PDB file of C-alpha atoms in Angstrom:
ATOM      1  CA  UNK Q   1      -7.403   7.024  -4.026  1.00 81.00           C
ATOM      2  CA  UNK Q   2     -10.524   8.026  -1.963  1.00 85.00           C
ATOM      3  CA  UNK Q   3     -11.946   4.492  -2.416  1.00 88.00           C
ATOM      4  CA  UNK Q   4      -8.735   2.799  -1.205  1.00 88.00           C
ATOM      5  CA  UNK Q   5      -8.560   5.314   1.746  1.00 94.00           C
ATOM      6  CA  UNK Q   6     -12.178   4.394   2.801  1.00 94.00           C
ATOM      7  CA  UNK Q   7     -11.584   0.653   2.350  1.00 94.00           C
ATOM      8  CA  UNK Q   8      -8.385   0.864   4.605  1.00 96.00           C
ATOM      9  CA  UNK Q   9     -10.056   2.976   7.242  1.00 95.00           C
ATOM     10  CA  UNK Q  10     -12.787   0.101   7.368  1.00 95.00           C
ATOM     11  CA  UNK Q  11     -10.073  -2.562   7.572  1.00 97.00           C
ATOM     12  CA  UNK Q  12      -8.063  -0.653  10.165  1.00 97.00           C
ATOM     13  CA  UNK Q  13     -11.303  -0.069  12.244  1.00 96.00           C
ATOM     14  CA  UNK Q  14     -12.333  -3.630  12.251  1.00 97.00           C
ATOM     15  CA  UNK Q  15      -8.862  -4.649  13.329  1.00 97.00           C
ATOM     16  CA  UNK Q  16      -8.913  -2.169  16.059  1.00 97.00           C
ATOM     17  CA  UNK Q  17     -12.308  -3.315  17.317  1.00 97.00           C
ATOM     18  CA  UNK Q  18     -11.076  -6.876  17.517  1.00 97.00           C
ATOM     19  CA  UNK Q  19      -8.008  -5.636  19.404  1.00 97.00           C
ATOM     20  CA  UNK Q  20     -10.123  -3.781  21.903  1.00 97.00           C
ATOM     21  CA  UNK Q  21     -12.390  -6.899  22.447  1.00 97.00           C
ATOM     22  CA  UNK Q  22      -9.503  -9.289  22.755  1.00 96.00           C
ATOM     23  CA  UNK Q  23      -6.974  -7.208  24.640  1.00 96.00           C
ATOM     24  CA  UNK Q  24      -9.114  -4.592  26.501  1.00 95.00           C
ATOM     25  CA  UNK Q  25     -12.301  -6.591  27.064  1.00 95.00           C
ATOM     26  CA  UNK Q  26     -14.566  -3.916  25.610  1.00 97.00           C
ATOM     27  CA  UNK Q  27     -18.254  -4.850  25.503  1.00 95.00           C
ATOM     28  CA  UNK Q  28     -20.573  -4.201  22.559  1.00 96.00           C
ATOM     29  CA  UNK Q  29     -22.197  -1.055  24.167  1.00 95.00           C
ATOM     30  CA  UNK Q  30     -18.783   0.546  24.527  1.00 97.00           C
ATOM     31  CA  UNK Q  31     -17.687  -0.301  20.973  1.00 96.00           C
ATOM     32  CA  UNK Q  32     -20.944   1.079  19.656  1.00 96.00           C
ATOM     33  CA  UNK Q  33     -20.508   4.207  21.554  1.00 96.00           C
ATOM     34  CA  UNK Q  34     -16.998   4.786  20.216  1.00 96.00           C
ATOM     35  CA  UNK Q  35     -17.451   3.782  16.554  1.00 95.00           C
ATOM     36  CA  UNK Q  36     -19.971   4.667  13.897  1.00 93.00           C
ATOM     37  CA  UNK Q  37     -20.793   1.125  12.954  1.00 94.00           C
ATOM     38  CA  UNK Q  38     -23.997  -0.947  12.461  1.00 94.00           C
ATOM     39  CA  UNK Q  39     -25.359  -2.391  15.804  1.00 93.00           C
ATOM     40  CA  UNK Q  40     -24.635  -6.129  14.481  1.00 94.00           C
ATOM     41  CA  UNK Q  41     -21.012  -5.393  13.677  1.00 95.00           C
ATOM     42  CA  UNK Q  42     -19.478  -6.101  17.096  1.00 95.00           C
ATOM     43  CA  UNK Q  43     -21.364  -9.541  17.261  1.00 96.00           C
ATOM     44  CA  UNK Q  44     -19.951 -10.253  13.767  1.00 96.00           C
ATOM     45  CA  UNK Q  45     -16.490  -9.541  14.962  1.00 97.00           C
ATOM     46  CA  UNK Q  46     -16.866 -11.547  18.063  1.00 97.00           C
ATOM     47  CA  UNK Q  47     -18.093 -14.412  16.124  1.00 97.00           C
ATOM     48  CA  UNK Q  48     -14.886 -14.465  13.798  1.00 96.00           C
ATOM     49  CA  UNK Q  49     -12.812 -14.349  16.833  1.00 97.00           C
ATOM     50  CA  UNK Q  50     -14.639 -17.028  18.660  1.00 96.00           C
ATOM     51  CA  UNK Q  51     -14.247 -19.227  15.523  1.00 96.00           C
ATOM     52  CA  UNK Q  52     -10.384 -18.418  15.535  1.00 96.00           C
ATOM     53  CA  UNK Q  53     -10.724 -16.660  12.236  1.00 95.00           C
ATOM     54  CA  UNK Q  54      -8.730 -13.477  11.481  1.00 95.00           C
ATOM     55  CA  UNK Q  55     -10.546 -10.127  11.348  1.00 96.00           C
ATOM     56  CA  UNK Q  56      -9.774  -8.540   8.098  1.00 96.00           C
ATOM     57  CA  UNK Q  57      -6.748 -10.702   7.133  1.00 95.00           C
ATOM     58  CA  UNK Q  58      -4.100  -9.004   5.030  1.00 96.00           C
ATOM     59  CA  UNK Q  59      -4.541  -9.274   1.273  1.00 95.00           C
ATOM     60  CA  UNK Q  60      -2.664  -8.532  -1.770  1.00 95.00           C
ATOM     61  CA  UNK Q  61      -5.219  -5.848  -2.593  1.00 94.00           C
ATOM     62  CA  UNK Q  62      -4.780  -4.221   0.676  1.00 96.00           C
ATOM     63  CA  UNK Q  63      -0.962  -4.082   0.126  1.00 97.00           C
ATOM     64  CA  UNK Q  64      -1.574  -2.298  -3.225  1.00 96.00           C
ATOM     65  CA  UNK Q  65      -4.016   0.254  -1.618  1.00 96.00           C
ATOM     66  CA  UNK Q  66      -1.563   0.999   1.130  1.00 97.00           C
ATOM     67  CA  UNK Q  67       1.311   1.511  -1.289  1.00 97.00           C
ATOM     68  CA  UNK Q  68      -0.935   3.832  -3.270  1.00 95.00           C
ATOM     69  CA  UNK Q  69      -1.707   5.928  -0.124  1.00 95.00           C
ATOM     70  CA  UNK Q  70       2.000   5.758   0.797  1.00 95.00           C
ATOM     71  CA  UNK Q  71       1.586   3.827   4.052  1.00 96.00           C
ATOM     72  CA  UNK Q  72       4.135   1.274   2.690  1.00 97.00           C
ATOM     73  CA  UNK Q  73       6.907   1.591   0.245  1.00 97.00           C
ATOM     74  CA  UNK Q  74       6.960  -0.163  -3.210  1.00 97.00           C
ATOM     75  CA  UNK Q  75       9.840  -2.253  -1.949  1.00 97.00           C
ATOM     76  CA  UNK Q  76       7.806  -3.520   1.114  1.00 97.00           C
ATOM     77  CA  UNK Q  77       4.663  -4.153  -1.100  1.00 97.00           C
ATOM     78  CA  UNK Q  78       6.933  -6.070  -3.657  1.00 97.00           C
ATOM     79  CA  UNK Q  79       8.644  -8.266  -0.977  1.00 97.00           C
ATOM     80  CA  UNK Q  80       5.415  -9.242   0.595  1.00 97.00           C
ATOM     81  CA  UNK Q  81       3.691  -9.896  -2.842  1.00 96.00           C
ATOM     82  CA  UNK Q  82       6.691 -11.960  -4.183  1.00 95.00           C
ATOM     83  CA  UNK Q  83       6.445 -14.139  -0.962  1.00 94.00           C
ATOM     84  CA  UNK Q  84       2.698 -14.427  -0.703  1.00 93.00           C
ATOM     85  CA  UNK Q  85       1.145 -17.923  -0.368  1.00 92.00           C
ATOM     86  CA  UNK Q  86      -1.189 -17.389  -3.288  1.00 90.00           C
ATOM     87  CA  UNK Q  87      -4.396 -19.233  -3.903  1.00 86.00           C
ATOM     88  CA  UNK Q  88      -5.862 -19.526  -7.300  1.00 86.00           C
ATOM     89  CA  UNK Q  89      -9.545 -19.111  -8.227  1.00 80.00           C
ATOM     90  CA  UNK Q  90     -11.772 -21.866  -9.318  1.00 82.00           C
ATOM     91  CA  UNK Q  91     -15.049 -22.166 -11.091  1.00 81.00           C
ATOM     92  CA  UNK Q  92     -17.769 -23.840  -9.259  1.00 79.00           C
ATOM     93  CA  UNK Q  93     -20.618 -24.586 -11.519  1.00 81.00           C
ATOM     94  CA  UNK Q  94     -21.434 -20.998 -12.685  1.00 82.00           C
ATOM     95  CA  UNK Q  95     -19.591 -18.979 -10.047  1.00 85.00           C
ATOM     96  CA  UNK Q  96     -16.011 -17.917  -9.677  1.00 80.00           C
ATOM     97  CA  UNK Q  97     -14.439 -18.456  -6.241  1.00 76.00           C
ATOM     98  CA  UNK Q  98     -11.595 -16.015  -6.215  1.00 77.00           C
ATOM     99  CA  UNK Q  99      -8.016 -16.770  -4.966  1.00 85.00           C
ATOM    100  CA  UNK Q 100      -5.435 -14.314  -3.660  1.00 87.00           C
ATOM    101  CA  UNK Q 101      -3.903 -14.382  -7.084  1.00 90.00           C
ATOM    102  CA  UNK Q 102      -7.002 -12.600  -8.601  1.00 89.00           C
ATOM    103  CA  UNK Q 103      -6.117  -9.706  -6.282  1.00 92.00           C
ATOM    104  CA  UNK Q 104      -2.796  -9.280  -8.124  1.00 93.00           C
ATOM    105  CA  UNK Q 105      -4.732  -9.340 -11.473  1.00 91.00           C
ATOM    106  CA  UNK Q 106      -7.026  -6.590 -10.141  1.00 92.00           C
ATOM    107  CA  UNK Q 107      -4.104  -4.622  -8.833  1.00 94.00           C
ATOM    108  CA  UNK Q 108      -2.569  -4.816 -12.337  1.00 94.00           C
ATOM    109  CA  UNK Q 109      -5.863  -3.999 -14.209  1.00 93.00           C
ATOM    110  CA  UNK Q 110      -6.606  -1.057 -12.028  1.00 92.00           C
ATOM    111  CA  UNK Q 111      -3.099   0.406 -12.463  1.00 93.00           C
ATOM    112  CA  UNK Q 112      -1.965  -0.084  -8.917  1.00 94.00           C
ATOM    113  CA  UNK Q 113       0.620  -2.487 -10.160  1.00 95.00           C
ATOM    114  CA  UNK Q 114       2.745  -1.769 -13.115  1.00 96.00           C
ATOM    115  CA  UNK Q 115       3.244  -4.446 -15.843  1.00 95.00           C
ATOM    116  CA  UNK Q 116       6.850  -4.703 -14.751  1.00 96.00           C
ATOM    117  CA  UNK Q 117       5.850  -5.223 -11.130  1.00 96.00           C
ATOM    118  CA  UNK Q 118       3.352  -7.863 -12.264  1.00 94.00           C
ATOM    119  CA  UNK Q 119       5.869  -9.651 -14.200  1.00 93.00           C
ATOM    120  CA  UNK Q 120       8.562  -9.578 -11.312  1.00 94.00           C
ATOM    121  CA  UNK Q 121       6.084 -11.206  -8.970  1.00 94.00           C
ATOM    122  CA  UNK Q 122       4.888 -13.644 -11.593  1.00 91.00           C
ATOM    123  CA  UNK Q 123       8.573 -14.732 -12.315  1.00 90.00           C
ATOM    124  CA  UNK Q 124       9.169 -15.734  -8.592  1.00 88.00           C
ATOM    125  CA  UNK Q 125       5.922 -17.720  -7.917  1.00 84.00           C
ATOM    126  CA  UNK Q 126       4.545 -20.981  -9.164  1.00 77.00           C
ATOM    127  CA  UNK Q 127       1.390 -20.306 -11.105  1.00 69.00           C
ATOM    128  CA  UNK Q 128      -0.797 -22.983 -12.755  1.00 65.00           C
ATOM    129  CA  UNK Q 129      -0.853 -22.601 -16.436  1.00 62.00           C
ATOM    130  CA  UNK Q 130      -4.529 -21.844 -16.713  1.00 58.00           C
ATOM    131  CA  UNK Q 131      -4.204 -18.893 -14.289  1.00 54.00           C
ATOM    132  CA  UNK Q 132      -1.382 -16.975 -16.101  1.00 55.00           C
ATOM    133  CA  UNK Q 133      -2.420 -13.758 -17.832  1.00 54.00           C
ATOM    134  CA  UNK Q 134      -0.201 -11.203 -19.602  1.00 50.00           C
TER     135      UNK Q 134
END
């Protein structure tokens, strides 16, 4: 649970920094004075924003963590996971490029998703045959 709490704190912090940059116009010095982060971190967030990329986009793994620490209900997590626009991992030469479905498998293998919950999600989405696990 501690790892999930630390990960969620970092996600929330990055999203808050992005909000402060976009909505409040905070400069890097003000961010660094208010957050215990590496000095290059605000530049990284600004670069993502400039490229139109989301800062710490929501993932299935995050939903599992938020349910574990009771920030969201099981029903809310399941609704979102059953309606997720999943991507599926692919092998590029000798490296695996994960998809969002891999997060669901990770949630299952680490006990953050029961087998019944996994099967319920699997039953309502379309999964390529080579990506189905029990």
